[in-house]
Amino acid sequence: MTYCLGILTHQGLVMASDSRSNAGFDQVNVCRKMHTFVHPGERAFAILASGSLSLTQSVIALLRDAFDAGEGLAKAESFYAAARVVGDCIRRVSELDRAALERDGFSFNINLLLGGQVKGERPALSLIYPQGNPLSATHDSPYLQIGEVKYGRPILDRGIVSGTTTLEDAAKYALLSFDATMRSNLTVGPPIEVLLYENDKLEFDRYRRFPADDPELQQIHRQWEQSLRRAVEELPAVEFNSCLP
Amino acid sequence: MTYCLGILTHQGLVMASDSRSNAGFDQVNVCRKMHTFVHPGERAFAILASGSLSLTQSVIALLRDAFDAGEGLAKAESFYAAARVVGDCIRRVSELDRAALERDGFSFNINLLLGGQVKGERPALSLIYPQGNPLSATHDSPYLQIGEVKYGRPILDRGIVSGTTTLEDAAKYALLSFDATMRSNLTVGPPIEVLLYENDKLEFDRYRRFPADDPELQQIHRQWEQSLRRAVEELPAVEFNSCLP
């Protein structure tokens, strides 16, 4: 399993991913799921990948080859065009591998998050489905998740407000969302990679990789649990009636 | 979908269930999923049901008939024996309906939570699987969930501590867990029924049904979101490096 999250704020983007790859319970590896494509001052993209590692590696390899040759993400004229470039690569890998996978009962299960900015546009965030079609984050739905999305969702639903939540606070929400997910699903695991992108920077210069024993991450975990318990104690006591159900 | 939750504390039990029943997106009904079986001073059981309504109604009908005749849950000599009585009823309904359901591609999907106490024992909580076998809550795993379990789990994982969390606070955690779940999954909906059982009461006298517009539930929701946002703001700012990923 995997958990990846993108949050679009009025100040910029947060992109975060876990690093656990597993095939069954006894084949567990550390694997980076965050990939960046940057022409400083002109364009900056980050891609987060969930799904079969073999498939996502193929998509990233195709994107990287094209980018290095000045094609694909290197010359997409808009963020939307970039999302279509990524979708086209997914479709090419689908043509290569889908039939063989499905013949043996495996599904073609790539999901990608693309975040970034092309000079002259606002930053944007999209989810690219296994079929290659993109879905955009919006003012009303400012974050997108892939992988094991349920455990880490309530904290985002409660906290993230478009136009209000700062980029710094969005990073904290991202870490809390990962903390909740890792606690409940063993196949989502550290290190957690977090990338902060400020509007119009057109490069990535704020990044952090949190291993399991990162003291700051552990401090956030402890302080958060204490705050939650105090908040529960401060809630008014619930009144119960004496009538039977 | 459904969400039901039982929490076993050192002071007693919390049993909570939603009331939404749906077959597809355009056939949505209100339906109680909490059922009680009580001989005051001798035994008190509450059953929460998830799965096909037709199946869970059949199980409850069998249990009720036996109970009213002084059999089954009315004379089980222990909580474990009561859990076995419930499992046997699930197996009887399985014999009645499973083949016909599976022939048309439906699954036999009953899951039940049984909580309560038999005089002379401690209160207990069990999950009864579709196959009829029971799983008990323990000191290390003091709560059990059925239905849409993921959204409402992180708040329980962070807050519920065996031997420490009071019965009153456990009721608050239950409401927060439902609040998180209802926000993220439309097929879990109000009214929320909550039953508080204090050790050795051997009857149910603390109950509350929270409709969607319950002012106390809305107040808890608002205060909780405010507390969470404040707690996030109080977390230390996360340091990011300038090195590229």
Short mmCIF file of C-alpha atoms in Angstrom, two decimals:
data_model
loop_
_atom_site.label_atom_id
_atom_site.label_comp_id
_atom_site.label_asym_id
_atom_site.label_seq_id
_atom_site.Cartn_x
_atom_site.Cartn_y
_atom_site.Cartn_z
CA MET A 1 0.00 0.00 0.00
CA THR A 2 0.95 3.65 -0.22
CA TYR A 3 -0.26 6.99 1.00
CA CYS A 4 0.37 10.17 -0.99
CA LEU A 5 -1.22 13.57 -0.43
CA GLY A 6 -1.23 16.90 -2.22
CA ILE A 7 -2.69 20.10 -0.73
CA LEU A 8 -3.28 23.24 -2.77
CA THR A 9 -3.28 26.44 -0.67
CA HIS A 10 -3.41 30.11 -1.62
CA GLN A 11 0.29 30.30 -0.79
CA GLY A 12 1.46 27.19 -2.61
CA LEU A 13 1.51 23.41 -2.59
CA VAL A 14 2.30 20.66 -0.10
CA MET A 15 3.25 17.30 -1.61
CA ALA A 16 3.85 14.37 0.76
CA SER A 17 4.46 10.65 0.32
CA ASP A 18 5.35 7.62 2.40
CA SER A 19 8.16 5.25 1.44
CA ARG A 20 6.94 1.73 2.06
CA SER A 21 6.72 -0.77 -0.75
CA ASN A 22 5.44 -4.25 -0.08
CA ALA A 23 4.58 -7.34 -2.03
CA GLY A 24 2.88 -9.47 0.59
CA PHE A 25 3.62 -9.19 4.29
CA ASP A 26 7.15 -10.53 4.19
CA GLN A 27 8.58 -8.55 1.32
CA VAL A 28 8.79 -4.98 2.54
CA ASN A 29 11.14 -2.35 1.16
CA VAL A 30 11.85 1.34 1.38
CA CYS A 31 11.05 3.07 -1.86
CA ARG A 32 10.77 6.75 -2.77
CA LYS A 33 7.49 7.71 -4.40
CA MET A 34 8.27 11.38 -4.99
CA HIS A 35 9.79 12.48 -8.30
CA THR A 36 10.57 16.02 -9.43
CA PHE A 37 10.97 17.59 -12.88
CA VAL A 38 12.33 21.14 -12.79
CA HIS A 39 13.53 23.84 -15.16
CA PRO A 40 14.29 26.57 -12.59
CA GLY A 41 12.45 29.80 -13.29
CA GLU A 42 10.30 28.17 -15.93
CA ARG A 43 8.53 25.10 -14.60
CA ALA A 44 8.53 22.80 -11.56
CA PHE A 45 6.59 19.55 -11.23
CA ALA A 46 6.42 16.93 -8.48
CA ILE A 47 4.86 13.54 -9.08
CA LEU A 48 3.74 11.19 -6.29
CA ALA A 49 3.07 7.58 -7.29
CA SER A 50 0.88 4.79 -5.94
CA GLY A 51 0.27 1.35 -7.39
CA SER A 52 2.46 -1.50 -8.55
CA LEU A 53 6.06 -0.32 -8.28
CA SER A 54 6.93 -1.98 -11.58
CA LEU A 55 4.28 0.11 -13.35
CA THR A 56 4.99 3.43 -11.68
CA GLN A 57 8.72 3.01 -12.34
CA SER A 58 7.96 2.52 -16.03
CA VAL A 59 5.84 5.67 -16.17
CA ILE A 60 8.50 7.74 -14.39
CA ALA A 61 11.21 6.32 -16.67
CA LEU A 62 9.25 7.34 -19.78
CA LEU A 63 8.61 10.82 -18.34
CA ARG A 64 12.29 11.21 -17.37
CA ASP A 65 13.58 10.16 -20.78
CA ALA A 66 11.30 12.65 -22.52
CA PHE A 67 12.11 15.42 -20.04
CA ASP A 68 15.86 14.93 -20.48
CA ALA A 69 15.37 15.14 -24.24
CA GLY A 70 13.50 18.46 -23.90
CA GLU A 71 10.15 16.82 -24.63
CA GLY A 72 7.08 15.94 -22.54
CA LEU A 73 7.04 17.75 -19.20
CA ALA A 74 9.97 19.90 -20.38
CA LYS A 75 7.87 21.65 -22.99
CA ALA A 76 4.23 21.27 -21.91
CA GLU A 77 2.76 24.75 -22.40
CA SER A 78 0.44 24.59 -19.39
CA PHE A 79 -0.17 22.57 -16.27
CA TYR A 80 -3.14 20.94 -17.96
CA ALA A 81 -0.93 19.95 -20.89
CA ALA A 82 1.55 18.51 -18.37
CA ALA A 83 -1.22 16.44 -16.77
CA ARG A 84 -2.07 15.13 -20.23
CA VAL A 85 1.60 14.25 -20.83
CA VAL A 86 1.57 12.17 -17.63
CA GLY A 87 -1.74 10.54 -18.62
CA ASP A 88 -0.33 9.66 -22.03
CA CYS A 89 2.63 7.93 -20.38
CA ILE A 90 0.26 5.91 -18.21
CA ARG A 91 -1.58 4.86 -21.36
CA ARG A 92 1.67 3.82 -23.02
CA VAL A 93 2.57 1.61 -20.05
CA SER A 94 -0.98 0.27 -20.11
CA GLU A 95 -0.42 -0.81 -23.71
CA LEU A 96 2.84 -2.47 -22.70
CA ASP A 97 1.73 -4.33 -19.57
CA ARG A 98 -2.02 -4.38 -18.92
CA ALA A 99 -2.94 -7.48 -20.94
CA ALA A 100 -0.18 -9.62 -19.40
CA LEU A 101 -1.08 -8.48 -15.88
CA GLU A 102 -4.81 -9.07 -16.26
CA ARG A 103 -4.23 -12.51 -17.77
CA ASP A 104 -2.70 -13.50 -14.41
CA GLY A 105 -5.34 -11.76 -12.28
CA PHE A 106 -3.42 -8.56 -11.45
CA SER A 107 -4.98 -5.15 -11.99
CA PHE A 108 -3.44 -2.16 -13.76
CA ASN A 109 -3.39 0.07 -10.70
CA ILE A 110 -1.36 3.25 -11.26
CA ASN A 111 -2.56 6.46 -9.59
CA LEU A 112 -0.42 9.58 -9.68
CA LEU A 113 -0.56 13.03 -8.11
CA LEU A 114 0.95 15.83 -10.20
CA GLY A 115 1.60 19.16 -8.50
CA GLY A 116 3.52 22.18 -9.67
CA GLN A 117 3.50 25.31 -11.76
CA VAL A 118 4.29 26.53 -15.28
CA LYS A 119 5.51 30.14 -15.50
CA GLY A 120 2.60 32.52 -16.14
CA GLU A 121 0.00 30.25 -14.51
CA ARG A 122 -1.11 29.60 -10.91
CA PRO A 123 0.21 26.45 -9.21
CA ALA A 124 -2.07 23.46 -9.65
CA LEU A 125 -2.63 19.91 -8.43
CA SER A 126 -4.12 16.96 -10.29
CA LEU A 127 -4.79 13.27 -9.77
CA ILE A 128 -4.09 11.15 -12.86
CA TYR A 129 -6.18 7.98 -12.94
CA PRO A 130 -5.05 4.55 -14.25
CA GLN A 131 -6.96 5.35 -17.45
CA GLY A 132 -4.85 8.49 -17.96
CA ASN A 133 -7.55 11.11 -17.35
CA PRO A 134 -6.79 13.95 -14.91
CA LEU A 135 -8.84 15.35 -12.01
CA SER A 136 -7.98 18.80 -10.61
CA ALA A 137 -7.98 20.02 -7.03
CA THR A 138 -10.38 22.97 -6.64
CA HIS A 139 -11.23 25.68 -4.13
CA ASP A 140 -13.90 23.38 -2.65
CA SER A 141 -11.72 20.25 -2.75
CA PRO A 142 -8.24 21.62 -2.13
CA TYR A 143 -6.51 18.35 -1.42
CA LEU A 144 -6.13 15.05 -3.29
CA GLN A 145 -5.07 11.68 -1.91
CA ILE A 146 -4.03 8.35 -3.44
CA GLY A 147 -3.46 4.93 -1.86
CA GLU A 148 -4.70 4.29 1.68
CA VAL A 149 -6.79 7.44 1.88
CA LYS A 150 -9.39 6.90 4.61
CA TYR A 151 -7.52 7.02 7.92
CA GLY A 152 -5.83 10.31 7.10
CA ARG A 153 -8.87 12.08 5.69
CA PRO A 154 -10.88 13.32 8.71
CA ILE A 155 -8.07 15.60 9.96
CA LEU A 156 -7.86 17.17 6.48
CA ASP A 157 -11.64 17.55 6.21
CA ARG A 158 -11.76 19.32 9.55
CA GLY A 159 -8.74 21.52 9.15
CA ILE A 160 -7.98 22.52 5.57
CA VAL A 161 -9.88 25.63 4.43
CA SER A 162 -9.12 27.14 1.03
CA GLY A 163 -7.87 30.70 1.25
CA THR A 164 -7.31 30.44 5.00
CA THR A 165 -4.97 27.55 5.79
CA THR A 166 -1.37 28.71 5.41
CA LEU A 167 1.26 26.71 3.59
CA GLU A 168 3.07 26.08 6.91
CA ASP A 169 -0.10 24.84 8.59
CA ALA A 170 -0.95 22.68 5.57
CA ALA A 171 2.42 20.96 6.08
CA LYS A 172 1.45 20.20 9.69
CA TYR A 173 -1.91 18.80 8.57
CA ALA A 174 -0.08 16.63 6.05
CA LEU A 175 2.19 15.21 8.77
CA LEU A 176 -0.81 14.56 11.06
CA SER A 177 -2.64 12.85 8.22
CA PHE A 178 0.37 10.58 7.66
CA ASP A 179 0.73 9.96 11.38
CA ALA A 180 -2.90 8.77 11.57
CA THR A 181 -2.49 6.54 8.51
CA MET A 182 0.79 4.93 9.57
CA ARG A 183 -0.65 4.11 12.96
CA SER A 184 -3.56 2.19 11.44
CA ASN A 185 -2.04 0.61 8.32
CA LEU A 186 1.28 -1.23 8.50
CA THR A 187 1.80 -1.01 4.75
CA VAL A 188 2.14 2.78 4.92
CA GLY A 189 5.49 3.63 6.49
CA PRO A 190 8.37 6.06 6.91
CA PRO A 191 10.41 7.85 5.80
CA ILE A 192 7.82 10.50 4.99
CA GLU A 193 8.91 12.92 2.29
CA VAL A 194 7.39 16.41 2.29
CA LEU A 195 7.89 19.08 -0.33
CA LEU A 196 6.72 22.67 0.16
CA TYR A 197 6.26 24.74 -2.95
CA GLU A 198 5.68 28.49 -2.62
CA ASN A 199 3.73 30.26 -5.38
CA ASP A 200 5.90 31.45 -8.27
CA LYS A 201 9.16 29.98 -6.94
CA LEU A 202 9.41 27.77 -10.04
CA GLU A 203 11.86 25.49 -8.27
CA PHE A 204 11.82 23.22 -5.22
CA ASP A 205 13.88 24.47 -2.31
CA ARG A 206 11.91 23.38 0.77
CA TYR A 207 12.06 19.66 1.37
CA ARG A 208 12.27 17.32 4.34
CA ARG A 209 12.58 13.57 4.72
CA PHE A 210 11.29 12.32 8.09
CA PRO A 211 12.61 8.88 9.14
CA ALA A 212 10.65 6.92 11.78
CA ASP A 213 12.89 8.16 14.58
CA ASP A 214 12.87 11.82 13.52
CA PRO A 215 12.73 13.72 16.85
CA GLU A 216 10.57 16.52 15.44
CA LEU A 217 8.04 14.03 14.03
CA GLN A 218 7.94 12.19 17.36
CA GLN A 219 7.44 15.49 19.20
CA ILE A 220 4.54 16.41 16.89
CA HIS A 221 3.01 12.96 17.48
CA ARG A 222 3.26 13.31 21.28
CA GLN A 223 2.06 16.89 21.45
CA TRP A 224 -0.83 16.10 19.11
CA GLU A 225 -2.07 13.18 21.20
CA GLN A 226 -1.88 15.31 24.34
CA SER A 227 -3.78 18.14 22.65
CA LEU A 228 -6.48 15.78 21.39
CA ARG A 229 -7.03 14.21 24.79
CA ARG A 230 -7.22 17.63 26.44
CA ALA A 231 -9.68 18.77 23.75
CA VAL A 232 -11.87 15.73 24.43
CA GLU A 233 -11.82 16.40 28.17
CA GLU A 234 -12.82 20.01 27.51
CA LEU A 235 -15.89 18.99 25.48
CA PRO A 236 -19.12 19.34 27.44
CA ALA A 237 -20.28 16.10 29.07
CA VAL A 238 -22.93 14.34 27.02
CA GLU A 239 -26.33 14.10 28.66
CA PHE A 240 -28.05 10.72 28.58
CA ASN A 241 -31.69 10.02 29.24
CA SER A 242 -33.00 7.33 31.48
CA CYS A 243 -35.52 5.98 28.98
CA LEU A 244 -34.68 2.64 27.45
CA PRO A 245 -33.85 2.45 23.75
CA MET B 1 -23.02 1.04 4.66
CA THR B 2 -23.07 1.19 8.44
CA TYR B 3 -20.84 2.20 11.27
CA CYS B 4 -21.11 0.57 14.69
CA LEU B 5 -18.68 0.85 17.57
CA GLY B 6 -18.27 -0.74 20.98
CA ILE B 7 -15.78 0.48 23.60
CA LEU B 8 -14.93 -1.52 26.73
CA THR B 9 -13.69 0.64 29.62
CA HIS B 10 -12.89 -0.16 33.23
CA GLN B 11 -16.16 1.56 34.17
CA GLY B 12 -18.43 -0.05 31.59
CA LEU B 13 -19.37 -0.17 27.95
CA VAL B 14 -20.22 2.33 25.21
CA MET B 15 -22.26 0.95 22.31
CA ALA B 16 -22.99 3.28 19.37
CA SER B 17 -24.56 2.87 15.94
CA ASP B 18 -25.65 4.97 12.99
CA SER B 19 -29.12 4.62 11.43
CA ARG B 20 -28.68 4.80 7.68
CA SER B 21 -29.70 1.91 5.48
CA ASN B 22 -29.19 2.12 1.76
CA ALA B 23 -29.57 -0.12 -1.25
CA GLY B 24 -27.87 1.92 -3.95
CA PHE B 25 -27.65 5.72 -3.86
CA ASP B 26 -31.34 6.44 -4.38
CA GLN B 27 -32.86 4.09 -1.86
CA VAL B 28 -31.91 5.47 1.54
CA ASN B 29 -33.80 4.80 4.74
CA VAL B 30 -33.54 5.32 8.46
CA CYS B 31 -33.13 2.06 10.29
CA ARG B 32 -32.16 1.25 13.87
CA LYS B 33 -29.21 -1.09 14.23
CA MET B 34 -29.20 -1.32 18.02
CA HIS B 35 -31.13 -4.09 19.75
CA THR B 36 -31.27 -4.86 23.47
CA PHE B 37 -32.06 -8.03 25.40
CA VAL B 38 -32.45 -7.47 29.13
CA HIS B 39 -33.49 -9.35 32.25
CA PRO B 40 -32.96 -6.57 34.82
CA GLY B 41 -30.60 -7.56 37.62
CA GLU B 42 -29.57 -10.72 35.81
CA ARG B 43 -28.34 -9.99 32.30
CA ALA B 44 -28.20 -7.13 29.79
CA PHE B 45 -27.07 -7.44 26.17
CA ALA B 46 -26.93 -4.92 23.33
CA ILE B 47 -26.39 -6.04 19.74
CA LEU B 48 -25.28 -3.70 16.95
CA ALA B 49 -25.74 -4.97 13.41
CA SER B 50 -24.05 -4.31 10.08
CA GLY B 51 -24.62 -6.01 6.75
CA SER B 52 -27.63 -6.70 4.58
CA LEU B 53 -30.69 -5.51 6.50
CA SER B 54 -32.67 -8.56 5.43
CA LEU B 55 -30.08 -10.84 7.01
CA THR B 56 -29.56 -8.91 10.23
CA GLN B 57 -33.33 -8.65 10.73
CA SER B 58 -33.57 -12.42 10.44
CA VAL B 59 -30.85 -12.96 13.04
CA ILE B 60 -32.45 -10.50 15.46
CA ALA B 61 -35.88 -12.10 14.91
CA LEU B 62 -34.49 -15.55 15.76
CA LEU B 63 -32.73 -14.18 18.85
CA ARG B 64 -35.87 -12.31 19.97
CA ASP B 65 -38.12 -15.34 19.56
CA ALA B 66 -35.77 -17.49 21.62
CA PHE B 67 -35.29 -14.76 24.25
CA ASP B 68 -39.04 -14.27 24.67
CA ALA B 69 -39.39 -18.04 25.13
CA GLY B 70 -36.75 -18.03 27.90
CA GLU B 71 -34.15 -19.63 25.63
CA GLY B 72 -30.99 -18.40 23.89
CA LEU B 73 -29.75 -15.10 25.29
CA ALA B 74 -32.28 -15.44 28.15
CA LYS B 75 -30.47 -18.40 29.63
CA ALA B 76 -26.88 -18.27 28.35
CA GLU B 77 -24.76 -18.97 31.43
CA SER B 78 -21.92 -16.65 30.47
CA PHE B 79 -21.12 -13.85 28.07
CA TYR B 80 -19.09 -16.30 26.00
CA ALA B 81 -22.10 -18.63 25.81
CA ALA B 82 -24.21 -15.64 24.72
CA ALA B 83 -21.74 -14.85 21.95
CA ARG B 84 -22.04 -18.46 20.83
CA VAL B 85 -25.85 -18.19 20.85
CA VAL B 86 -25.60 -15.18 18.52
CA GLY B 87 -23.10 -17.01 16.29
CA ASP B 88 -25.42 -20.01 16.08
CA CYS B 89 -28.26 -17.74 14.90
CA ILE B 90 -26.00 -16.29 12.20
CA ARG B 91 -25.24 -19.85 11.08
CA ARG B 92 -28.94 -20.70 10.96
CA VAL B 93 -29.64 -17.69 8.74
CA SER B 94 -26.63 -18.68 6.64
CA GLU B 95 -28.23 -22.07 6.08
CA LEU B 96 -31.49 -20.36 5.10
CA ASP B 97 -30.17 -17.68 2.74
CA ARG B 98 -26.50 -17.97 1.79
CA ALA B 99 -26.84 -20.27 -1.23
CA ALA B 100 -29.60 -18.20 -2.83
CA LEU B 101 -27.68 -14.97 -2.27
CA GLU B 102 -24.39 -16.26 -3.63
CA ARG B 103 -26.11 -17.72 -6.69
CA ASP B 104 -27.02 -14.12 -7.64
CA GLY B 105 -23.63 -12.66 -6.76
CA PHE B 106 -24.47 -11.24 -3.30
CA SER B 107 -22.30 -12.01 -0.29
CA PHE B 108 -23.43 -13.23 3.11
CA ASN B 109 -22.25 -10.16 5.00
CA ILE B 110 -23.51 -10.07 8.57
CA ASN B 111 -21.24 -8.63 11.26
CA LEU B 112 -22.51 -8.06 14.77
CA LEU B 113 -21.19 -6.44 17.94
CA LEU B 114 -22.41 -7.97 21.19
CA GLY B 115 -21.83 -6.04 24.40
CA GLY B 116 -23.19 -6.58 27.88
CA GLN B 117 -22.90 -8.49 31.10
CA VAL B 118 -24.15 -11.63 32.80
CA LYS B 119 -24.47 -11.39 36.59
CA GLY B 120 -21.32 -12.63 38.31
CA GLU B 121 -19.03 -11.78 35.38
CA ARG B 122 -17.32 -8.62 34.16
CA PRO B 123 -18.94 -6.76 31.22
CA ALA B 124 -17.60 -7.87 27.86
CA LEU B 125 -17.64 -6.98 24.19
CA SER B 126 -17.37 -9.27 21.16
CA LEU B 127 -17.52 -9.07 17.39
CA ILE B 128 -19.39 -11.97 15.79
CA TYR B 129 -18.20 -12.71 12.25
CA PRO B 130 -20.40 -13.82 9.32
CA GLN B 131 -19.14 -17.36 9.96
CA GLY B 132 -20.50 -17.21 13.53
CA ASN B 133 -17.17 -17.18 15.41
CA PRO B 134 -16.64 -14.52 18.11
CA LEU B 135 -13.71 -12.15 18.72
CA SER B 136 -13.37 -10.45 22.12
CA ALA B 137 -12.25 -6.93 22.95
CA THR B 138 -9.20 -7.02 25.24
CA HIS B 139 -7.16 -4.69 27.44
CA ASP B 140 -4.85 -3.99 24.47
CA SER B 141 -7.68 -3.69 21.93
CA PRO B 142 -10.50 -2.18 23.97
CA TYR B 143 -12.76 -1.19 21.12
CA LEU B 144 -14.34 -3.06 18.19
CA GLN B 145 -15.83 -1.60 15.02
CA ILE B 146 -17.97 -2.96 12.18
CA GLY B 147 -18.98 -1.43 8.83
CA GLU B 148 -17.15 1.68 7.58
CA VAL B 149 -14.37 1.50 10.15
CA LYS B 150 -11.43 3.48 8.80
CA TYR B 151 -12.41 7.17 9.00
CA GLY B 152 -13.40 6.90 12.66
CA ARG B 153 -10.43 4.87 13.81
CA PRO B 154 -7.56 7.37 14.27
CA ILE B 155 -9.36 9.34 16.99
CA LEU B 156 -9.96 6.09 18.90
CA ASP B 157 -6.36 4.93 18.46
CA ARG B 158 -5.07 8.21 19.80
CA GLY B 159 -7.48 8.63 22.66
CA ILE B 160 -8.77 5.38 24.15
CA VAL B 161 -6.49 3.95 26.85
CA SER B 162 -7.62 0.90 28.82
CA GLY B 163 -7.88 1.56 32.52
CA THR B 164 -7.62 5.33 32.05
CA THR B 165 -10.34 6.54 29.68
CA THR B 166 -13.55 7.09 31.65
CA LEU B 167 -16.94 5.89 30.48
CA GLU B 168 -18.04 9.50 29.95
CA ASP B 169 -14.95 10.33 27.87
CA ALA B 170 -15.36 7.11 25.89
CA ALA B 171 -18.85 8.35 24.94
CA LYS B 172 -17.27 11.58 23.63
CA TYR B 173 -14.71 9.62 21.63
CA ALA B 174 -17.53 7.54 20.17
CA LEU B 175 -19.39 10.67 19.04
CA LEU B 176 -16.20 12.14 17.53
CA SER B 177 -15.53 8.87 15.73
CA PHE B 178 -19.05 8.96 14.25
CA ASP B 179 -18.71 12.63 13.37
CA ALA B 180 -15.52 11.89 11.38
CA THR B 181 -17.14 8.94 9.63
CA MET B 182 -20.38 10.69 8.70
CA ARG B 183 -18.46 13.60 7.25
CA SER B 184 -16.52 11.34 4.89
CA ASN B 185 -19.05 8.63 3.99
CA LEU B 186 -22.59 9.54 2.94
CA THR B 187 -23.88 6.03 3.62
CA VAL B 188 -23.25 6.44 7.36
CA GLY B 189 -25.83 8.81 8.77
CA PRO B 190 -27.87 10.01 11.73
CA PRO B 191 -29.63 9.50 14.03
CA ILE B 192 -26.72 8.20 16.09
CA GLU B 193 -27.77 5.93 18.94
CA VAL B 194 -25.51 5.72 21.98
CA LEU B 195 -25.92 3.41 24.94
CA LEU B 196 -23.85 3.76 28.11
CA TYR B 197 -23.62 0.71 30.32
CA GLU B 198 -22.10 1.05 33.79
CA ASN B 199 -20.47 -2.03 35.34
CA ASP B 200 -22.89 -4.26 37.27
CA LYS B 201 -26.01 -2.23 36.44
CA LEU B 202 -27.49 -5.25 34.65
CA GLU B 203 -29.94 -3.04 32.82
CA PHE B 204 -29.75 -0.17 30.31
CA ASP B 205 -30.75 3.20 31.70
CA ARG B 206 -28.45 5.65 29.90
CA TYR B 207 -29.34 6.10 26.25
CA ARG B 208 -29.43 8.94 23.76
CA ARG B 209 -30.53 9.23 20.15
CA PHE B 210 -28.83 12.11 18.32
CA PRO B 211 -30.68 13.33 15.20
CA ALA B 212 -28.71 15.32 12.60
CA ASP B 213 -29.89 18.65 14.03
CA ASP B 214 -29.21 17.77 17.66
CA PRO B 215 -27.87 21.03 19.16
CA GLU B 216 -25.49 19.25 21.53
CA LEU B 217 -24.01 17.15 18.70
CA GLN B 218 -23.59 20.29 16.57
CA GLN B 219 -21.92 22.08 19.47
CA ILE B 220 -19.49 19.18 19.95
CA HIS B 221 -18.74 19.23 16.20
CA ARG B 222 -18.01 22.98 16.22
CA GLN B 223 -15.98 23.00 19.40
CA TRP B 224 -14.00 20.00 18.22
CA GLU B 225 -13.04 21.60 14.90
CA GLN B 226 -11.99 24.78 16.70
CA SER B 227 -9.90 22.80 19.18
CA LEU B 228 -8.21 20.82 16.41
CA ARG B 229 -7.30 23.92 14.44
CA ARG B 230 -5.92 25.61 17.54
CA ALA B 231 -3.93 22.46 18.37
CA VAL B 232 -2.45 22.45 14.85
CA GLU B 233 -1.50 26.11 15.14
CA GLU B 234 0.19 25.37 18.47
CA LEU B 235 2.36 22.63 16.99
CA PRO B 236 5.93 23.77 16.40
CA ALA B 237 6.60 24.96 12.85
CA VAL B 238 8.19 22.24 10.74
CA GLU B 239 11.73 23.03 9.57
CA PHE B 240 12.47 22.39 5.92
CA ASN B 241 15.88 22.14 4.32
CA SER B 242 16.96 23.89 1.18
CA CYS B 243 18.42 20.78 -0.46
CA LEU B 244 16.46 19.35 -3.34
CA PRO B 245 14.80 15.97 -2.95
#
